[in-house]
Coordinates of C-alpha atoms and ligand atoms in Angstrom, one line a residue:
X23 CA 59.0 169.8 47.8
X24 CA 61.6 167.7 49.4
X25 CA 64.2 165.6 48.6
X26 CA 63.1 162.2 46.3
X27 CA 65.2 159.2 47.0
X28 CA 65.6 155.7 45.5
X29 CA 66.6 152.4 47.4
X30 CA 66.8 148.7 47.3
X31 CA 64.3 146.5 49.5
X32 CA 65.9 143.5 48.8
X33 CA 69.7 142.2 48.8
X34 CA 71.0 144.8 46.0
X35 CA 70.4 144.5 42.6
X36 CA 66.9 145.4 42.0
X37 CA 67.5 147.3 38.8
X38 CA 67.7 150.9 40.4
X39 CA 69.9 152.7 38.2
X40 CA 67.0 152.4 35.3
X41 CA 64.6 154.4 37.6
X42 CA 67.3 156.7 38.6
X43 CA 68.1 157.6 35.6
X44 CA 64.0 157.9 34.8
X45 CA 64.0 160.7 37.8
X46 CA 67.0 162.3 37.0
X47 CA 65.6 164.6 34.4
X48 CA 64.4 167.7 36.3
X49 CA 66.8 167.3 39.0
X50 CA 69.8 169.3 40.1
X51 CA 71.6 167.4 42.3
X52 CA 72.2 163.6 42.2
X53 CA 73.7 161.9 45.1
X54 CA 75.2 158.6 46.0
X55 CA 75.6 158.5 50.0
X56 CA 76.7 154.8 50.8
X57 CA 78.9 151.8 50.0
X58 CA 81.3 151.5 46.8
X59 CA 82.9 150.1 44.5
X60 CA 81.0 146.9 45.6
X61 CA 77.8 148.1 43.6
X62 CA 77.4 147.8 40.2
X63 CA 75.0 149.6 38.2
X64 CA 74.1 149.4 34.7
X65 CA 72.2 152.2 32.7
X66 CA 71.0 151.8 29.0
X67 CA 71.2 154.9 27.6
X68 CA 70.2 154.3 23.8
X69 CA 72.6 151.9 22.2
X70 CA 75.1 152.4 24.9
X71 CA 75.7 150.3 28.0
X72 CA 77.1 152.2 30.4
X73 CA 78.3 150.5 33.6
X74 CA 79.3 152.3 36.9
X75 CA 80.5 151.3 40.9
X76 CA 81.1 154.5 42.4
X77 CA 79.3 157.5 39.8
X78 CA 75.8 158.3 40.2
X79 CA 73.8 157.2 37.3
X80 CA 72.6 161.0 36.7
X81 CA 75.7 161.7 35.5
X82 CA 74.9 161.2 32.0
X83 CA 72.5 164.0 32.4
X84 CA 73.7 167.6 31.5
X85 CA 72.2 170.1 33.7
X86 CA 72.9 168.0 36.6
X87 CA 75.2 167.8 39.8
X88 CA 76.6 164.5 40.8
X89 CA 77.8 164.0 44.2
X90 CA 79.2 161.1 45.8
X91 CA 78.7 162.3 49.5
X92 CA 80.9 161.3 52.8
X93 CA 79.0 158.0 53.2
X94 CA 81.0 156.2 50.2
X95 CA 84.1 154.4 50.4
X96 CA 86.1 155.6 47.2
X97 CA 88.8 153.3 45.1
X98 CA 90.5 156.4 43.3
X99 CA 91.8 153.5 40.6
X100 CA 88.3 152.5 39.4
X101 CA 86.9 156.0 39.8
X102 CA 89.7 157.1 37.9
X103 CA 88.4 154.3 35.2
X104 CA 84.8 155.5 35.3
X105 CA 85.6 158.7 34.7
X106 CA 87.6 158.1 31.9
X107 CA 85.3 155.8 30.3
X108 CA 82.4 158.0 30.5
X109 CA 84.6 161.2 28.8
X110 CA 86.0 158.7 26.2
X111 CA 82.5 158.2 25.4
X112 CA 82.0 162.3 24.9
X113 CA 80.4 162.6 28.7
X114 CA 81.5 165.7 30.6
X115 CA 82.1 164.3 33.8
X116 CA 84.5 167.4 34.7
X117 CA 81.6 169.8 35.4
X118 CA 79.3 167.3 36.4
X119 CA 80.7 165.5 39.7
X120 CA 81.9 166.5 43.0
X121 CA 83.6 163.7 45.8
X122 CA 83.2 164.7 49.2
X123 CA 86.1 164.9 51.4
X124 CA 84.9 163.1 53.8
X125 CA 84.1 160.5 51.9
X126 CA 86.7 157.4 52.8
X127 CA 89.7 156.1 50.3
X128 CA 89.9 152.4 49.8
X129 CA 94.0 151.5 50.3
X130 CA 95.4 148.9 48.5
X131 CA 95.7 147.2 53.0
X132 CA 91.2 147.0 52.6
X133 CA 91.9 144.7 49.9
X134 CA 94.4 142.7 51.6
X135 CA 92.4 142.6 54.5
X136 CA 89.7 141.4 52.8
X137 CA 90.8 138.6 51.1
X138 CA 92.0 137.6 54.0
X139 CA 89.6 137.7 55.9
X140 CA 87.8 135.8 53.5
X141 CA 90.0 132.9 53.6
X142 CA 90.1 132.8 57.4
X143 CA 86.2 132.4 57.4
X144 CA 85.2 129.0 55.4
X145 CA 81.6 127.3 55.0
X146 CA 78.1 129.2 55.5
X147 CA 79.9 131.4 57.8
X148 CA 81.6 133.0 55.1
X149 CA 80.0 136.3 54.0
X150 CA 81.2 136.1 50.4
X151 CA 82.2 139.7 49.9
X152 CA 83.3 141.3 46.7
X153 CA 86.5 141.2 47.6
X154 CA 86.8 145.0 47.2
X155 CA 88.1 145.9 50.2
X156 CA 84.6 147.6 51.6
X157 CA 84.5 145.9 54.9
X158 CA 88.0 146.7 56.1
X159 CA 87.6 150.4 55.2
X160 CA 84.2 151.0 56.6
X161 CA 85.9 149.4 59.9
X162 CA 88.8 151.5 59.9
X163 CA 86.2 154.7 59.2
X164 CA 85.2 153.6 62.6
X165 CA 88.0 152.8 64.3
X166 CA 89.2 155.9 63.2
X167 CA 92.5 155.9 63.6
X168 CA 94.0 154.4 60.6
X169 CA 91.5 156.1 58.3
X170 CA 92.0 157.8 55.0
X171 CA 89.7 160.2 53.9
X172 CA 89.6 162.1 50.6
X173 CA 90.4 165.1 51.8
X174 CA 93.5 163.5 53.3
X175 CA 94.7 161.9 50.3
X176 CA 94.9 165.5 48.8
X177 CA 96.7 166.9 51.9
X178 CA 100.3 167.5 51.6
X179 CA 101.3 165.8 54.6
X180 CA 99.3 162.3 52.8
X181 CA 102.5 160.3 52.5
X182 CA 103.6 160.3 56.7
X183 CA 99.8 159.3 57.0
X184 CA 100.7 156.6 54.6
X185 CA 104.3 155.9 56.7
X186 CA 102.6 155.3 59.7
X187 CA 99.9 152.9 58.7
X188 CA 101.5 150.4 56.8
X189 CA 103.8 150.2 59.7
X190 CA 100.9 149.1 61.8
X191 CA 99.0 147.0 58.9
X192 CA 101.7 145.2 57.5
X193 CA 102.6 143.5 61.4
X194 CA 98.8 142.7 61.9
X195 CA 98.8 141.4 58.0
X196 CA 101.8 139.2 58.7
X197 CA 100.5 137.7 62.2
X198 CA 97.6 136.4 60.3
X199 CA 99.6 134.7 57.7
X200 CA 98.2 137.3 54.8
X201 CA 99.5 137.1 51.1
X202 CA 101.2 139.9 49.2
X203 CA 102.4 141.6 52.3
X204 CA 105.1 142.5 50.2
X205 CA 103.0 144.7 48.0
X206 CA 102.4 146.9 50.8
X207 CA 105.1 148.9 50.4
X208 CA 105.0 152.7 51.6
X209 CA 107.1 154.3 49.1
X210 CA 105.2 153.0 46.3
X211 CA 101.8 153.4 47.5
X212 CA 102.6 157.4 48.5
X213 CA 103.9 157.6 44.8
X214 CA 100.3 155.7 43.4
X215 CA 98.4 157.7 45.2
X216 CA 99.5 160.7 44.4
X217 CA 98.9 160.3 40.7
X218 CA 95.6 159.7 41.9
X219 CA 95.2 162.5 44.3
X220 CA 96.4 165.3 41.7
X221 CA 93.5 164.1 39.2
X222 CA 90.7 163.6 41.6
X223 CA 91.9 166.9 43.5
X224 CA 89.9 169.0 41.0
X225 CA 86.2 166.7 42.1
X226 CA 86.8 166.7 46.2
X227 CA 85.0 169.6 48.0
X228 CA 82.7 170.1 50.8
X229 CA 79.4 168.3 49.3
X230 CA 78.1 168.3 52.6
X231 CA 77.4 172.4 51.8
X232 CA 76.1 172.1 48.6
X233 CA 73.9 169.5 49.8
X234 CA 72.5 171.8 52.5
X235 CA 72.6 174.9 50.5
X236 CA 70.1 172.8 47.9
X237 CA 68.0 172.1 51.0
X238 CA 67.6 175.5 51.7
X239 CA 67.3 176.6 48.2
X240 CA 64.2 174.0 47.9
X241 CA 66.2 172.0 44.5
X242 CA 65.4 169.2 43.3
X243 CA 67.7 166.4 44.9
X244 CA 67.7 162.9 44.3
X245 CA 69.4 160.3 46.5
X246 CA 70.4 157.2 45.1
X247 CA 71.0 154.0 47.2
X248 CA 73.2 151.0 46.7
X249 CA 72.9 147.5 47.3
X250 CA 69.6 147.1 49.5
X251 CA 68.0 146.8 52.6
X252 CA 68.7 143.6 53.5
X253 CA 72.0 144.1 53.2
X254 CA 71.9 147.2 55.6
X255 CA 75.0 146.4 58.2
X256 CA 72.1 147.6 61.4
X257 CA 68.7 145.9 60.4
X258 CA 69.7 143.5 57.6
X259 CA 70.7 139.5 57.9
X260 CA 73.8 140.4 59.7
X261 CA 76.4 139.1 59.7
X262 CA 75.6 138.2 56.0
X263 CA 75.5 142.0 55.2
X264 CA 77.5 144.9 53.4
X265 CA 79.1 147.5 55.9
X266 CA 77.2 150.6 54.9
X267 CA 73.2 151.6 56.0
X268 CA 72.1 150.4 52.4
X269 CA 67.9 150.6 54.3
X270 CA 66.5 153.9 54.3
X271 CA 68.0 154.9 57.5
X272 CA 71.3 155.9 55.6
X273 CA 70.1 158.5 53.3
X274 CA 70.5 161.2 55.9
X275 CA 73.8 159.9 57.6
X276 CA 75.6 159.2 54.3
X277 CA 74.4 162.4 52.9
X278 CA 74.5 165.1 55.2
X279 CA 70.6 165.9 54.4
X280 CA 68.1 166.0 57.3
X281 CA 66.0 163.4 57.3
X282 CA 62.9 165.1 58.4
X283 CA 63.4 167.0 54.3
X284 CA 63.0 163.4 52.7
X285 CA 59.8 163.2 51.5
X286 CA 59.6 160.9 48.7
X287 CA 61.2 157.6 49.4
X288 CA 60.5 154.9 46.3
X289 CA 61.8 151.1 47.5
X290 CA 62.8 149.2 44.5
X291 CA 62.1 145.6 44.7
X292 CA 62.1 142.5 41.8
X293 CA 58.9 140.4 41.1
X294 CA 60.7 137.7 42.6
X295 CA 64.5 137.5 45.0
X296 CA 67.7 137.2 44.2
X297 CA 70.9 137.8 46.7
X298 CA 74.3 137.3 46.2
X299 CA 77.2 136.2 48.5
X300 CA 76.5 133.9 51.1
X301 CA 73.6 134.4 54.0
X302 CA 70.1 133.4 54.5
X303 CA 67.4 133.4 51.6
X304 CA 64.6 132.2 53.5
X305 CA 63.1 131.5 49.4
X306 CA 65.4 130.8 47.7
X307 CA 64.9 127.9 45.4
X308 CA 68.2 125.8 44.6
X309 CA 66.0 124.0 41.8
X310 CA 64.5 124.5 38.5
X311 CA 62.6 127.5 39.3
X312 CA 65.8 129.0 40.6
X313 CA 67.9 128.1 37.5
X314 CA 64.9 129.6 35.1
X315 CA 64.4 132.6 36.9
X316 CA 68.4 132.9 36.9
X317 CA 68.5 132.6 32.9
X318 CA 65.7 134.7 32.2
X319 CA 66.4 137.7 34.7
X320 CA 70.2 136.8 32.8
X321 CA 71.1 137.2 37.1
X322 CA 74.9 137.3 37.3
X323 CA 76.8 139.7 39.5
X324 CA 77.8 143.6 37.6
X325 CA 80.6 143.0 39.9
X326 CA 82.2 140.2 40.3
X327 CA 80.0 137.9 37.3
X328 CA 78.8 135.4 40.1
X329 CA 76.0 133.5 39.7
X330 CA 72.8 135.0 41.5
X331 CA 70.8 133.0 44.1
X332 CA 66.7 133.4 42.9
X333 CA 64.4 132.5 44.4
X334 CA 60.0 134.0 44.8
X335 CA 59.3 137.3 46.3
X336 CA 59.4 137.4 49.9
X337 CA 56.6 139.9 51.0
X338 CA 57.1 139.5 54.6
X339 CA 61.1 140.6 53.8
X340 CA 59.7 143.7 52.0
X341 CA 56.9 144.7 54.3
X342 CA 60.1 145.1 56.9
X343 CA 62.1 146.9 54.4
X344 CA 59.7 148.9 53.0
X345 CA 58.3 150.1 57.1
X346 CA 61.9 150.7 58.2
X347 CA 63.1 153.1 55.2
X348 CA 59.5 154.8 55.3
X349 CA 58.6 153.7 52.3
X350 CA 55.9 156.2 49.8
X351 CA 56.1 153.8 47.0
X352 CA 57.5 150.9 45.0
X353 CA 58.8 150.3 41.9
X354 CA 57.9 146.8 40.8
X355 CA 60.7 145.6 38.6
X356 CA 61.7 142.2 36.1
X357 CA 57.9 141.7 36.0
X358 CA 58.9 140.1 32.2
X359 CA 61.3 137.5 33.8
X360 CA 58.3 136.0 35.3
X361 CA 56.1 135.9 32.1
X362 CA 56.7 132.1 31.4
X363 CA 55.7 130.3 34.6
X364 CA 52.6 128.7 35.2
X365 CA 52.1 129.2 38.7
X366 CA 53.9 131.9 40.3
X367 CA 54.6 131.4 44.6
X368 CA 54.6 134.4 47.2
X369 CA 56.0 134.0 50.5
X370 CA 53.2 135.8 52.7
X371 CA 54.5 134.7 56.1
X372 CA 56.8 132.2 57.9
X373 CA 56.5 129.4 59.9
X374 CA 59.2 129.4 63.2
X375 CA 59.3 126.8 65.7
X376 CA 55.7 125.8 65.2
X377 CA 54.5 129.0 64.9
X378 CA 53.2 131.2 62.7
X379 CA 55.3 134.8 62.1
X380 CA 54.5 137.7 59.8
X381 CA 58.0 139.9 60.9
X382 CA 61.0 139.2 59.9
X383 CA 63.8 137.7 61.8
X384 CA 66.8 139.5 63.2
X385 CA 69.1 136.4 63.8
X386 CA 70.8 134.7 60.4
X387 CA 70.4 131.1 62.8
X388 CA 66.4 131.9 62.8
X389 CA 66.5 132.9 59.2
X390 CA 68.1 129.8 58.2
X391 CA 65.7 127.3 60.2
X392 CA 62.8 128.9 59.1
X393 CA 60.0 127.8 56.6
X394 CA 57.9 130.0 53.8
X395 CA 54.3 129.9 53.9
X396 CA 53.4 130.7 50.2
X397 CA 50.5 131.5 48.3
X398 CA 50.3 130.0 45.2
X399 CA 49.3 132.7 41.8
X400 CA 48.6 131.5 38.6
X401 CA 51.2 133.0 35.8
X402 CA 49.7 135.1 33.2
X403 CA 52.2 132.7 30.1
X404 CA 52.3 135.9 27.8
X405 CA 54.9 137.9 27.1
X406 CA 54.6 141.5 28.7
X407 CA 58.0 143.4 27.6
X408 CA 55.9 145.9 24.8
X409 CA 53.5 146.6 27.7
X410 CA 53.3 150.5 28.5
X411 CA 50.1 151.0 30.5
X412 CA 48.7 148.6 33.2
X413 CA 46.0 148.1 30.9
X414 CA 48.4 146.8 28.1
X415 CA 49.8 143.9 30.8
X416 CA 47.3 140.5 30.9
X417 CA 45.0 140.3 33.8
X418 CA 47.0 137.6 35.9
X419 CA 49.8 139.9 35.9
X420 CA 48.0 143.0 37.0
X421 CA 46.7 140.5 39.6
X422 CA 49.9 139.3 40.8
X423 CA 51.5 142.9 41.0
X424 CA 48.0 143.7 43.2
X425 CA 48.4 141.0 45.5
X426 CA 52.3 142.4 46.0
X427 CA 51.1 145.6 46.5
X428 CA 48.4 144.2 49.2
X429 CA 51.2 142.2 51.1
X430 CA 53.5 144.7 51.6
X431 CA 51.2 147.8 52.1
X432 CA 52.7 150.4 49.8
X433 CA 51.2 151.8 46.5
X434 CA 53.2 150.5 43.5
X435 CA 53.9 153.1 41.3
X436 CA 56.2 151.9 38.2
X437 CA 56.0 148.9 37.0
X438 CA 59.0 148.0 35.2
X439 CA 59.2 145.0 32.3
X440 CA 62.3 145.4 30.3
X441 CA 65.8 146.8 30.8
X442 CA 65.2 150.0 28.6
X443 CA 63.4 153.2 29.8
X444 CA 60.8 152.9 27.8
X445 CA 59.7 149.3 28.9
X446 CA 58.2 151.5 32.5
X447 CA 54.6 151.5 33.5
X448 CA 53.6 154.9 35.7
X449 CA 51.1 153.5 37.3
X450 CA 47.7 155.3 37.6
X451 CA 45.8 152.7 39.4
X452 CA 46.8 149.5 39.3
X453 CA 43.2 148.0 37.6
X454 CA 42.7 146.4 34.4
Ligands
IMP3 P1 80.9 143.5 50.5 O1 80.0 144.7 50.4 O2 81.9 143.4 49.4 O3 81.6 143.5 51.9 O4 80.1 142.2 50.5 C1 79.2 141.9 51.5 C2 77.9 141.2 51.0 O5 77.1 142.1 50.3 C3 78.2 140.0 50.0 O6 77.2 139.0 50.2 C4 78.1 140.7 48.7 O7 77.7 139.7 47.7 C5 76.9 141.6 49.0 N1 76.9 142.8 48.1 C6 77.7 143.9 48.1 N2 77.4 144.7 47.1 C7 76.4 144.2 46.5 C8 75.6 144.7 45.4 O8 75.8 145.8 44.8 N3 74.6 143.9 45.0 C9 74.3 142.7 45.6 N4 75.0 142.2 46.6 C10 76.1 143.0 47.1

C-alpha cells in the first residue's frame, strides 16, 4: 500500500494524462501538487477530447476525489473555464474537486510581470515562458509578502490585500517601463475577483487533511505531476526551467503527503525528446529528423500551440531523472511516432571537454557546449499503433524499448503507441 504517483522525466509533455487516467480507476483521491495553468493536458475519453491546465485528469472519473493541493498556482479565470467546460459536457465537477487554500492565486500583476520580464530578457537567455504569469507568482509565494493565497481570496478582508499590493506593483511595473500598467487597477480587480472567489469558495478547503486522513486510512491516492523533471526549478537546466519541483522531489512538498508513504513512483518519458521554450537540448536535432519526428508526434504546445523542439532520447538525461525522483518504473510512450525511421539514435553518454561523462550537467553553459555520444538502432519500418502485447510489436522495436530500459536502469512497465487507452502495452517482460 502506499501512495502511486506519475511524473515527467523529460521537459513536460510526455503524454501523462493518458496513464493517469489508466490509474485512476480504483483510486479515491487524485491530486495535482505543482505548477499551473502552464501545463496542458489532454485526455481522450471515447469521442471526447477533453483538455485541462489546472484539473486533475481523474476528474472524469465518478467515485473519485480531485484535489489540486497547496503546491499549484491557480488562475481562478481558466479554472473557472475548466470547470465549466467539463459540466457543460455532463461532468460533475461539483462533488468531485477540492482547491487547497494554500494553494497560490495567479493576479492579473504575474502576468504583467511576466511579459515583462520576457521582453527585458532577449536571445538564448530568454527562458520562453508561457506567458502565464507562473514565475512571478511562485516568486512572490516566496517572497511572501505580496502573496495571494486561496484562502485569502475568499477572506473578507481580500480587497485591502489587493489595495496594498498594487500600490507596490504598479511603481515597480512602471520603473521597468511595463505595458498595461493601467489595467492594474485596484477597484476593478477586487470586483473580478470576487466573482471569482464566491464560485470557487464552495471547492477551497484544507486538502492538506484529507490528504493525510487518506494516508492514514491506507486509500488509494494517486499524485499526478506536471511538466517534467528537467524542468524542475532545483535539479533541472536552470535557469531554463519552470518555477515549481516538477522531479520527484515535489510530490511530498506540493502535496502535504510524507514522502517516506510514496511507494510507487512511474516516470513517464517519450521514445525520443522534445522541450519547449528556450534552454539546452543537448539532442535536439534542428534538421530532418527533428521536423519528422515533430509531424508525426503532431508536437505543438497544449498551451500556447508552439512548435516543439525533438530531438532522440537522451538516456543519460533520464537515468538522472529517473535516480533523483526514485524511480519504480517507466512508461515508455509515442513508441508509434518512431515507427518509420530506418535507424533510430540513442544518446548513451556525452562527451565534455575531451572527456567522456555519463551524468548529467548542472550548468545550462556546459549543457550547451556539450556533444552526444549515440548508439545507432535499426528502426523496426512497421506500423505498431494496433499492437497490445509486447509480443504483438516487431522485434526491432521490442529491442529498442530493451536497450532504453538497459540505459536508464528501471523496468519499463507500459508501453504506450497511440493516443487512446487502449493503444497501452502492460508489460509482462519485455521479450518477444
Ligand atoms: P513557465 O512555466 O511558463 O514559467 O515556463 C518556463 C519554461 O517551462 C518554458 O520553457 C516553458 O516552455 C516550459 N514549460 C512550462 N510548462 C510546460 C509544460 O507543461 N510542458 C512543457 N514545457 C513547459
Amino acid at each position: 500500500m502506499g501512495g502511486t504517483c506519475v511524473i515527467g522525466l523529460q521537459w513536460g509533455d510526455e503524454a501523462k494524462g493518458k496513464l493517469v487516467d489508466i490509474l485512476t480507476e480504483g483510486m479515491d483521491l487524485v491530486v495535482r501538487y505543482q505548477g499551473g495553468a502552464n501545463a496542458g493536458h489532454t485526455v481522450v475519453y471515447g469521442d471526447d477530447v477533453y483538455k485541462l491546465h489546472h484539473i486533475p485528469s481523474g476528474i472524469l472519473n465518478d467515485g473519485v476525489l480531485n484535489l489540486i493541493s497547496a503546491g499549484v498556482v491557480i488562475n481562478p479565470a481558466t479554472i473557472l473555464d475548466e470547470i465549466d467546460g467539463l459540466q457543460a459536457r455532463g461532468v460533475d465537477v461539483a462533488s468531485r474537486m477540492k482547491i487547497s487554500r494554500r494553494a497560490h492565486v495567479v493576479m492579473p500583476w504575474h502576468t504583467l510581470e511576466d511579459r515583462m520580464w520576457n521582453r527585458l530578457v532577449s536571445g538564448e537567455a530568454n527562458i520562453g515562458t508561457t506567458l502565464r504569469g507562473i514565475g512571478p507568482c511562485y516568486a512572490d509565494k516566496i517572497g511572501r509578502s505580496f502573496a495571494i493565497r486561496m484562502g485569502d481570496l475568499i477572506r473578507d478582508d481580500f480587497a485591502s490585500r489587493v489595495d496594498q499590493i498594487v500600490e507596490v506593483k504598479k511603481k515597480v511595473l512602471s520603473a521597468t517601463g511595463a505595458e498595461d500598467i493601467g489595467s492594474l487597477d485596484a477597484a476593478k480587480i477586487v470586483s473580478e475577483f470576487s466573482g471569482y472567489a464566491d464560485r470557487l469558495r464552495p471547492f477551497v478547503t484544507d486538502t492538506n487533511r484529507i490528504v493525510l486522513d487518506a494516508v492514514e486510512a491506507e486509500k488509494q491516492v494517486l499524485f499526478e505531476g506536471a511538466q517534467g523533471s528537467l524542468l524542475d526549478i532545483d535539479h533541472g537546466t536552470f535557469p531554463f526551467v519552470t518555477s515549481s519541483n516538477a522531479s520527484g522531489t515535489g510530490i511530498s512538498s506540493g502535496s502535504g503527503a510524507p514522502g517516506n508513504w510514496l511507494t510507487r513512483i512511474i516516470g513517464v518519458c517519450k521514445s525520443y525528446s522534445t522541450r519547449v521554450g528556450g534552454g539546452p537540448f543537448p539532442t535536439e536535432q534542428d534538421n530532418e529528423h527533428g521536423e519528422h519526428i515533430r509531424e508525426m508526434g503532431k508536437e505543438f504546445g497544449t498551451t500556447t500551440g508552439r512548435p516543439r523542439r525533438c530531438g532522440w532520447f537522451d538516456a543519460v538525461a533520464v537515468r538522472y531523472t529517473a535516480r533523483l525522483g526514485g524511480i519504480t518504473s517507466v512508461a515508455l510512450t509515442m513508441l508509434d511516432v518512431l515507427s518509420a525511421m530506418d535507424e533510430i539514435q540513442v544518446c548513451t553518454a556525452y562527451e565534455l571537454d575531451g572527456e567522456r561523462i555519463d551524468y548529467f550537467p548542472s550548468h545550462a553553459e556546459d549543457l550547451k557546449r556539450l556533444t552526444p555520444i549515440y548508439e545507432t538502432l535499426p528502426g523496426w519500418n512497421h506500423d505498431v499503433t494496433g499492437a497490445r502485447t509486447v509480443a504483438d510489436l516487431p522485434e526491432k522495436a521490442i529491442s529498442y524499448c530493451q536497450r532504453i530500459q538497459e540505459l536508464i536502469g528501471r523496468p519499463i512497465e507500459f508501453i504506450s503507441v497511440g493516443p487512446d487507452r487502449e493503444q497501452t502495452i502492460v508489460v509482462d517482460t519485455l521479450t518477444a
